[in-house]
Each structure stands twice: as structure tokens, then as C-alpha cells.
């Protein structure tokens, strides 16, 4: 399904839909198990990097498999969106739409304003013929993730959002208010030390509220919203990893954002950390194991636990299926 009804209900209900990226079968299974167990709608996203890694055709059939799997797990009416994350060209978006994606993002945020509008409008005009919803982006997030990277962030300018959303016809808008891509969102120097923990600068809720005033009820999307849980980082480092100064967005701030017009929150790095932590721990404790199922099973379990935690304790989308 596309995101239209899902987002309307999320804004009215004061919660956000989780958008989890997937590249592997284990991630896909963990996402579906978590969504079914919590009765949550879910957006499964595929990046350009995921398409390069896993193959676009395979990912498309995995998403179809995800819907069938959710039904097999006992969910009669699963609500699953297959979404392209950070489409960087009309051709890529068109390819995904032609393949059966129900939602795409066109990310022209690095382009000059008028070019961003022209590109987004072109994708919207094509996508809407097939009832595919389109997310566009205004403002630039800092950080590195897959093929998306920027050294600095530029907050979304609230004075541009009405013009941008009207002229592009986009269905949702990704904004920049201080979130960031990847597991190294902030340097220790940008943070303050509170009770021995590095706390990053707060999200710009004033900008979010200004945007909400300009576009009442319009779906807003937050990218780069992993929390980078310290216990996973510590497990990785304890069992031979070396992750320095990994700092994410505090979950309380995401919970606060979920209650506003923010109705889609993207989480990718936390899944990577949960998977890597479980694999490192298993292999360190069972050096004789060489069957991938032996270490991918605990990895899948750990991701599922993380997804459930996000759904229930951060986004509040549990129990929100329409039927
Ligand atoms: Zn992103």
C-alpha cells in the first residue's frame, strides 16, 4: 500500500510510522516479525545502495514475500509500504515505480531550489498516475550513509515549505532540523557531558513547529533518526570492534517529534549496530561455529528486539493497524 492513509492516521493519532531499511533476508524477517507482533504499520525501505548490494528484482520479491509472511504469521491485514529511500534521479524513481514500489523518495535536496522543485514535480507527475506516493526533501542533513553524504547540515527554511509542497505536489516532506545520517552524527565537541553521557544538541523543534503552522496536517519525515544505543556500541567494542564516538539522536526527542506532524521516522544505523553486535558476540563466544545460521539467528533476534522497542517505546505505532 502507499503511505497516504497511513500518514493521515499517524498525524491524527500523534504517532509516527517506522521506516526501516533492509538489505538482507534477516532484516526483512525481523521487520515483519516485529510489525506483526506489535500490530504496527511499517515502511520497508530500499536505498540505491541496497539495490546495488542485493539486486533490485530480489528486493522487490522479498517485499512481496514480506506481505505473504506477515499473513502467515497471523496478521490478516498487514500494512506494509515498499519505499525507495533517497532516489537521486527521475530514472531511478521510475524504475522502482514500474517495479511495483508503492512509495518513492526523490532527494533533490542538494540541488538549487528551483531544480529541486522541477525534479520532484516530474517524479510526482509520473508516480501519481500509478497511485504511488512521493516524499521530497527540503534542507540538507549532515552525515554519511550509503551514497548520501554531506559535510554540513542546512536547516529547512519554513518560509519555503508552502511554495515547495504546492508546486511539487509531493505527498510528504523530509526536513532538516538537526538529525543526521549514520552512526557518527555528532563529534564529542558538539555534545555536552551529562552524568558521564555525551548528549548531542537538541533537535530544532522551533523550526518543526513553524513548518507545522505553515502546512497544517501535512506529513513530515525525519531522516537520520537512529539513536545509536550505547549497549550495542559497547558490545561491538567489547568483542573486537572499534567504533569511536558513535552518537545518535536521544529517543525522548524522537518520541516528542512523533506526537507532531512528523509521521515517518527513518531508522537504519540502529539495525546495523544490532546485527553487528549480535554477530560479533556470537562468534567471539563460539569460535568453532561456521554455519551462518548459527550467528544470523541471534542477529535476527537482536534486530527484532530493537524494532519492537522503537515501535512501542519511541514511535507509538503499535496497535495502529486499521483492521
Ligand atoms: Zn536519509
PDB file of N, CA and C and ligand atoms in Angstrom, residues 45 85-86 105 107 135 137 141 145 148 181 222-224 266, ligand 1:
ATOM      1  N   UNK A  45      12.141   0.160   3.595  1.00  0.00           N
ATOM      2  CA  UNK A  45      12.788   0.998   2.602  1.00  0.00           C
ATOM      3  C   UNK A  45      14.021   0.352   2.007  1.00  0.00           C
ATOM      4  N   UNK A  85      14.293   4.751  -0.737  1.00  0.00           N
ATOM      5  CA  UNK A  85      14.927   5.748   0.122  1.00  0.00           C
ATOM      6  C   UNK A  85      15.968   6.511  -0.707  1.00  0.00           C
ATOM      7  N   UNK A  86      15.924   7.814  -0.668  1.00  0.00           N
ATOM      8  CA  UNK A  86      16.903   8.662  -1.368  1.00  0.00           C
ATOM      9  C   UNK A  86      17.079   8.356  -2.861  1.00  0.00           C
ATOM     10  N   UNK A 105      11.059   8.121  -2.674  1.00  0.00           N
ATOM     11  CA  UNK A 105      11.583   9.429  -2.282  1.00  0.00           C
ATOM     12  C   UNK A 105      12.430   9.952  -3.431  1.00  0.00           C
ATOM     13  N   UNK A 107      15.178  12.720  -3.818  1.00  0.00           N
ATOM     14  CA  UNK A 107      16.010  13.593  -2.986  1.00  0.00           C
ATOM     15  C   UNK A 107      16.784  14.569  -3.869  1.00  0.00           C
ATOM     16  N   UNK A 135       7.849  11.212  -1.530  1.00  0.00           N
ATOM     17  CA  UNK A 135       8.469  12.021  -0.477  1.00  0.00           C
ATOM     18  C   UNK A 135       9.548  12.871  -1.127  1.00  0.00           C
ATOM     19  N   UNK A 137      12.478  16.275  -0.408  1.00  0.00           N
ATOM     20  CA  UNK A 137      13.276  16.788   0.717  1.00  0.00           C
ATOM     21  C   UNK A 137      13.677  18.235   0.497  1.00  0.00           C
ATOM     22  N   UNK A 141      20.682  17.308   5.380  1.00  0.00           N
ATOM     23  CA  UNK A 141      21.155  16.651   6.589  1.00  0.00           C
ATOM     24  C   UNK A 141      22.656  16.403   6.486  1.00  0.00           C
ATOM     25  N   UNK A 145      25.722   8.049   4.832  1.00  0.00           N
ATOM     26  CA  UNK A 145      25.002   6.785   4.873  1.00  0.00           C
ATOM     27  C   UNK A 145      24.806   6.328   3.436  1.00  0.00           C
ATOM     28  N   UNK A 148      24.600   8.680   0.326  1.00  0.00           N
ATOM     29  CA  UNK A 148      24.184  10.023   0.700  1.00  0.00           C
ATOM     30  C   UNK A 148      25.205  10.594   1.664  1.00  0.00           C
ATOM     31  N   UNK A 181      22.647  11.599   9.197  1.00  0.00           N
ATOM     32  CA  UNK A 181      22.781  10.215   8.736  1.00  0.00           C
ATOM     33  C   UNK A 181      23.955   9.495   9.418  1.00  0.00           C
ATOM     34  N   UNK A 222      11.301  12.505   9.174  1.00  0.00           N
ATOM     35  CA  UNK A 222      12.636  12.708   9.742  1.00  0.00           C
ATOM     36  C   UNK A 222      13.577  11.598   9.283  1.00  0.00           C
ATOM     37  N   UNK A 223      14.640  11.993   8.618  1.00  0.00           N
ATOM     38  CA  UNK A 223      15.702  11.050   8.254  1.00  0.00           C
ATOM     39  C   UNK A 223      16.742  11.019   9.368  1.00  0.00           C
ATOM     40  N   UNK A 224      17.693  10.077   9.233  1.00  0.00           N
ATOM     41  CA  UNK A 224      18.849  10.079  10.147  1.00  0.00           C
ATOM     42  C   UNK A 224      18.465  10.041  11.608  1.00  0.00           C
ATOM     43  N   UNK A 266      12.903   7.563  10.009  1.00  0.00           N
ATOM     44  CA  UNK A 266      13.797   6.615   9.356  1.00  0.00           C
ATOM     45  C   UNK A 266      14.869   6.103  10.311  1.00  0.00           C
TER      46      UNK A 266
HETATM   47 ZN1  LIG B   1      18.008   9.583   4.773  1.00  0.00          ZN
END
